């Protein structure tokens, strides 16, 4: 009987470790997605707003960058919410 409990305890421990590993992987994937999104912001908004890099950013460029990133975020959230709604409707 001790052998059964030992095997059971090991199985529970392995399951807990696997669950923790899955959580860690999910967090790292979210970090990677966030970094990719920031990279996209940088690429798109830099090309749109920065005519020539200098030692100081003028107010026009700063305003353009702020607006660009805000629109990019708004668009991403709208698309994400729309897909979420579609998935939820499909699940019912």
Coordinates of N, CA, C and O in Angstrom, one line a residue:
X1 N 0.8 -1.2 0.0 CA 0.0 0.0 0.0 C 0.9 1.3 0.0 O 0.5 2.2 -0.6
X2 N 2.0 1.2 0.7 CA 2.9 2.3 0.7 C 3.4 2.7 -0.7 O 3.6 3.8 -1.1
X3 N 3.6 1.6 -1.5 CA 4.0 1.8 -2.9 C 3.0 2.6 -3.7 O 3.3 3.5 -4.5
X4 N 1.7 2.3 -3.5 CA 0.6 2.9 -4.2 C 0.6 4.4 -3.8 O 0.5 5.3 -4.7
X5 N 0.7 4.7 -2.5 CA 0.7 6.1 -2.1 C 1.9 6.9 -2.6 O 1.8 8.0 -3.0
X6 N 3.0 6.2 -2.6 CA 4.2 6.9 -3.1 C 4.1 7.2 -4.6 O 4.4 8.3 -5.1
X7 N 3.6 6.3 -5.4 CA 3.3 6.6 -6.8 C 2.3 7.6 -7.0 O 2.4 8.5 -7.9
X8 N 1.2 7.6 -6.2 CA 0.2 8.6 -6.3 C 0.7 10.0 -6.0 O 0.5 11.0 -6.7
X9 N 1.5 10.1 -4.9 CA 2.1 11.4 -4.5 C 3.1 11.9 -5.6 O 3.1 13.1 -5.9
X10 N 3.8 11.0 -6.2 CA 4.7 11.4 -7.3 C 3.9 11.9 -8.5 O 4.2 12.9 -9.1
X11 N 2.8 11.3 -8.8 CA 1.9 11.7 -9.9 C 1.3 13.0 -9.7 O 1.3 13.9 -10.5
X12 N 0.8 13.3 -8.4 CA 0.3 14.6 -8.1 C 1.3 15.6 -8.2 O 1.1 16.7 -8.7
X13 N 2.5 15.4 -7.7 CA 3.6 16.3 -7.8 C 4.0 16.6 -9.3 O 4.2 17.8 -9.6
X14 N 4.0 15.6 -10.1 CA 4.3 15.8 -11.5 C 3.3 16.6 -12.2 O 3.6 17.5 -13.0
X15 N 2.0 16.4 -11.9 CA 0.9 17.1 -12.4 C 1.0 18.6 -12.0 O 0.8 19.5 -12.8
X16 N 1.3 18.8 -10.7 CA 1.5 20.2 -10.3 C 2.6 20.9 -11.0 O 2.5 22.1 -11.4
X17 N 3.7 20.2 -11.2 CA 4.9 20.8 -11.9 C 4.5 21.1 -13.3 O 4.9 22.1 -13.9
X18 N 3.7 20.2 -14.0 CA 3.3 20.4 -15.4 C 2.4 21.6 -15.5 O 2.5 22.4 -16.4
X19 N 1.5 21.7 -14.5 CA 0.6 22.9 -14.5 C 1.4 24.2 -14.3 O 1.1 25.2 -15.0
X20 N 2.3 24.2 -13.4 CA 3.1 25.4 -13.2 C 4.0 25.7 -14.4 O 4.1 26.9 -14.8
X21 N 4.5 24.7 -15.1 CA 5.2 24.9 -16.3 C 4.4 25.5 -17.4 O 4.8 26.4 -18.1
X22 N 3.1 25.0 -17.5 CA 2.2 25.6 -18.5 C 1.9 27.0 -18.2 O 1.8 27.8 -19.1
X23 N 1.7 27.4 -16.9 CA 1.5 28.8 -16.6 C 2.7 29.6 -16.9 O 2.5 30.7 -17.5
X24 N 3.9 29.1 -16.7 CA 5.1 29.9 -17.0 C 5.2 30.1 -18.5 O 5.6 31.2 -19.0
X25 N 4.9 29.0 -19.3 CA 5.0 29.2 -20.7 C 3.9 30.2 -21.2 O 4.2 31.0 -22.1
X26 N 2.7 30.2 -20.7 CA 1.7 31.1 -21.1 C 2.2 32.6 -20.8 O 2.0 33.4 -21.6
X27 N 2.8 32.8 -19.6 CA 3.3 34.1 -19.3 C 4.4 34.5 -20.3 O 4.4 35.7 -20.7
X28 N 5.3 33.6 -20.6 CA 6.3 34.0 -21.5 C 5.8 34.2 -22.9 O 6.2 35.1 -23.6
X29 N 4.7 33.5 -23.3 CA 4.1 33.8 -24.6 C 3.4 35.1 -24.6 O 3.5 35.9 -25.6
X30 N 2.8 35.5 -23.5 CA 2.2 36.8 -23.4 C 3.3 37.9 -23.5 O 3.1 38.9 -24.2
X31 N 4.4 37.7 -22.8 CA 5.5 38.7 -22.9 C 6.0 38.8 -24.4 O 6.2 39.9 -24.8
X32 N 6.1 37.7 -25.0 CA 6.6 37.7 -26.4 C 5.6 38.4 -27.3 O 6.0 39.2 -28.2
X33 N 4.3 38.2 -27.1 CA 3.2 38.9 -27.9 C 3.3 40.4 -27.6 O 3.2 41.2 -28.6
X34 N 3.5 40.8 -26.4 CA 3.6 42.2 -26.0 C 4.8 42.8 -26.7 O 4.7 43.9 -27.3
X35 N 5.9 42.1 -26.7 CA 7.1 42.7 -27.3 C 6.9 42.8 -28.8 O 7.4 43.7 -29.5
X36 N 6.2 41.8 -29.4 CA 6.0 41.8 -30.9 C 5.1 43.0 -31.2 O 5.2 43.7 -32.2
X37 N 4.1 43.3 -30.3 CA 3.2 44.4 -30.6 C 3.9 45.7 -30.5 O 3.7 46.6 -31.3
X38 N 4.8 45.8 -29.5 CA 5.6 47.1 -29.4 C 6.5 47.2 -30.6 O 6.6 48.3 -31.1
X39 N 7.0 46.1 -31.1 CA 7.9 46.2 -32.3 C 7.0 46.7 -33.5 O 7.5 47.5 -34.3
X40 N 5.8 46.2 -33.6 CA 4.9 46.6 -34.7 C 4.6 48.1 -34.5 O 4.6 48.9 -35.5
X41 N 4.3 48.6 -33.3 CA 4.1 50.0 -33.1 C 5.2 50.8 -33.6 O 5.1 51.8 -34.3
X42 N 6.4 50.4 -33.2 CA 7.6 51.1 -33.5 C 7.8 51.2 -35.0 O 8.1 52.3 -35.6
X43 N 7.7 50.1 -35.7 CA 7.8 50.0 -37.2 C 6.8 50.9 -37.9 O 7.2 51.8 -38.7
X44 N 5.6 50.7 -37.6 CA 4.5 51.4 -38.3 C 4.6 52.9 -38.0 O 4.6 53.8 -38.9
X45 N 4.6 53.3 -36.7 CA 4.6 54.7 -36.3 C 5.8 55.4 -36.7 O 5.8 56.6 -37.0
X46 N 7.0 54.7 -36.6 CA 8.2 55.4 -37.0 C 8.2 55.8 -38.4 O 8.5 56.9 -38.8
X47 N 7.8 54.8 -39.3 CA 7.7 55.1 -40.7 C 6.7 56.2 -41.1 O 7.0 57.0 -42.0
X48 N 5.6 56.2 -40.3 CA 4.6 57.2 -40.6 C 5.0 58.6 -40.1 O 4.7 59.6 -40.7
X49 N 5.6 58.7 -38.9 CA 5.8 60.0 -38.3 C 7.2 60.6 -38.3 O 7.3 61.8 -38.2
X50 N 8.2 59.8 -38.4 CA 9.5 60.4 -38.3 C 10.1 60.6 -39.7 O 10.4 59.6 -40.4
X51 N 10.3 61.8 -40.1 CA 10.8 62.1 -41.4 C 12.3 62.0 -41.5 O 12.9 61.4 -42.3
X52 N 13.0 62.6 -40.5 CA 14.4 62.5 -40.4 C 14.8 62.5 -38.9 O 14.4 63.5 -38.2
X53 N 15.5 61.5 -38.4 CA 15.8 61.5 -37.0 C 16.8 62.6 -36.6 O 17.6 63.0 -37.4
X54 N 16.6 63.2 -35.5 CA 17.5 64.2 -35.0 C 17.8 64.0 -33.5 O 17.4 63.0 -32.9
X55 N 18.5 64.9 -33.0 CA 18.9 64.8 -31.6 C 17.7 65.1 -30.6 O 17.7 64.7 -29.5
X56 N 16.7 65.7 -31.2 CA 15.5 66.1 -30.4 C 14.3 65.9 -31.2 O 14.2 66.2 -32.4
X57 N 13.2 65.4 -30.5 CA 11.9 65.2 -31.2 C 11.1 66.5 -31.2 O 10.9 67.0 -30.1
X58 N 10.6 66.9 -32.3 CA 9.7 68.1 -32.3 C 8.3 67.7 -31.9 O 8.0 66.6 -31.9
X59 N 7.5 68.7 -31.6 CA 6.2 68.5 -31.1 C 5.3 67.8 -32.1 O 4.4 67.0 -31.8
X60 N 5.5 68.1 -33.4 CA 4.7 67.5 -34.4 C 4.9 66.0 -34.5 O 4.0 65.2 -34.6
X61 N 6.2 65.6 -34.4 CA 6.5 64.2 -34.5 C 6.0 63.5 -33.2 O 5.5 62.4 -33.3
X62 N 6.2 64.1 -32.1 CA 5.7 63.5 -30.8 C 4.2 63.3 -30.9 O 3.7 62.2 -30.5
X63 N 3.4 64.3 -31.3 CA 2.0 64.2 -31.4 C 1.6 63.1 -32.4 O 0.7 62.3 -32.1
X64 N 2.3 63.0 -33.5 CA 2.0 62.0 -34.5 C 2.2 60.6 -33.9 O 1.4 59.7 -34.1
X65 N 3.4 60.4 -33.2 CA 3.7 59.1 -32.6 C 2.6 58.7 -31.6 O 2.2 57.6 -31.6
X66 N 2.2 59.7 -30.8 CA 1.2 59.4 -29.7 C -0.1 59.0 -30.4 O -0.7 58.0 -30.0
X67 N -0.6 59.8 -31.4 CA -1.8 59.4 -32.1 C -1.7 58.1 -32.8 O -2.7 57.3 -32.8
X68 N -0.6 57.9 -33.4 CA -0.4 56.6 -34.1 C -0.5 55.4 -33.2 O -1.2 54.4 -33.5
X69 N 0.2 55.4 -32.1 CA 0.2 54.3 -31.2 C -1.2 54.2 -30.6 O -1.7 53.0 -30.5
X70 N -1.9 55.3 -30.2 CA -3.2 55.2 -29.7 C -4.2 54.5 -30.7 O -5.0 53.7 -30.3
X71 N -4.1 54.9 -32.0 CA -5.0 54.3 -33.0 C -4.6 52.8 -33.2 O -5.5 52.0 -33.4
X72 N -3.4 52.5 -33.1 CA -2.9 51.1 -33.3 C -3.5 50.3 -32.1 O -4.0 49.2 -32.3
X73 N -3.4 50.8 -30.9 CA -4.0 50.1 -29.7 C -5.5 50.0 -29.9 O -6.1 48.9 -29.6
X74 N -6.2 51.1 -30.2 CA -7.6 51.0 -30.4 C -8.0 50.0 -31.4 O -9.0 49.2 -31.2
X75 N -7.3 49.9 -32.6 CA -7.6 49.0 -33.6 C -7.4 47.6 -33.1 O -8.2 46.7 -33.3
X76 N -6.3 47.3 -32.5 CA -6.0 46.0 -31.9 C -7.1 45.5 -30.9 O -7.5 44.4 -31.0
X77 N -7.5 46.4 -30.0 CA -8.5 46.1 -29.1 C -9.8 45.8 -29.7 O -10.5 44.8 -29.4
X78 N -10.2 46.6 -30.7 CA -11.5 46.4 -31.5 C -11.5 45.0 -32.1 O -12.4 44.3 -32.1
X79 N -10.4 44.7 -32.8 CA -10.3 43.4 -33.5 C -10.3 42.2 -32.5 O -11.0 41.3 -32.7
X80 N -9.6 42.4 -31.4 CA -9.5 41.3 -30.4 C -10.9 41.1 -29.8 O -11.4 40.0 -29.6
X81 N -11.6 42.2 -29.5 CA -13.0 42.1 -28.9 C -13.9 41.5 -29.9 O -14.8 40.7 -29.6
X82 N -13.8 41.8 -31.2 CA -14.7 41.2 -32.2 C -14.4 39.7 -32.3 O -15.4 38.9 -32.4
X83 N -13.2 39.3 -32.4 CA -12.9 37.9 -32.4 C -13.4 37.1 -31.2 O -13.9 36.0 -31.3
X84 N -13.3 37.8 -30.0 CA -13.8 37.2 -28.8 C -15.3 37.0 -28.9 O -15.8 35.9 -28.5
X85 N -16.0 38.0 -29.4 CA -17.4 37.9 -29.6 C -17.8 36.7 -30.5 O -18.7 36.0 -30.3
X86 N -17.0 36.6 -31.6 CA -17.3 35.6 -32.6 C -17.1 34.2 -32.0 O -17.9 33.3 -32.2
X87 N -16.0 34.1 -31.2 CA -15.7 32.8 -30.6 C -16.8 32.4 -29.6 O -17.3 31.3 -29.5
X88 N -17.2 33.4 -28.8 CA -18.3 33.2 -27.8 C -19.6 32.8 -28.5 O -20.3 31.9 -28.0
X89 N -19.9 33.4 -29.5 CA -21.2 33.1 -30.3 C -21.1 31.7 -30.9 O -22.1 30.9 -30.9
X90 N -19.9 31.3 -31.3 CA -19.7 30.0 -31.9 C -19.7 28.9 -30.9 O -20.1 27.8 -31.2
X91 N -19.4 29.2 -29.6 CA -19.4 28.2 -28.6 C -20.8 27.9 -28.0 O -21.0 26.9 -27.4
X92 N -21.7 28.8 -28.3 CA -23.1 28.6 -27.8 C -23.9 27.9 -28.8 O -23.9 27.8 -29.9

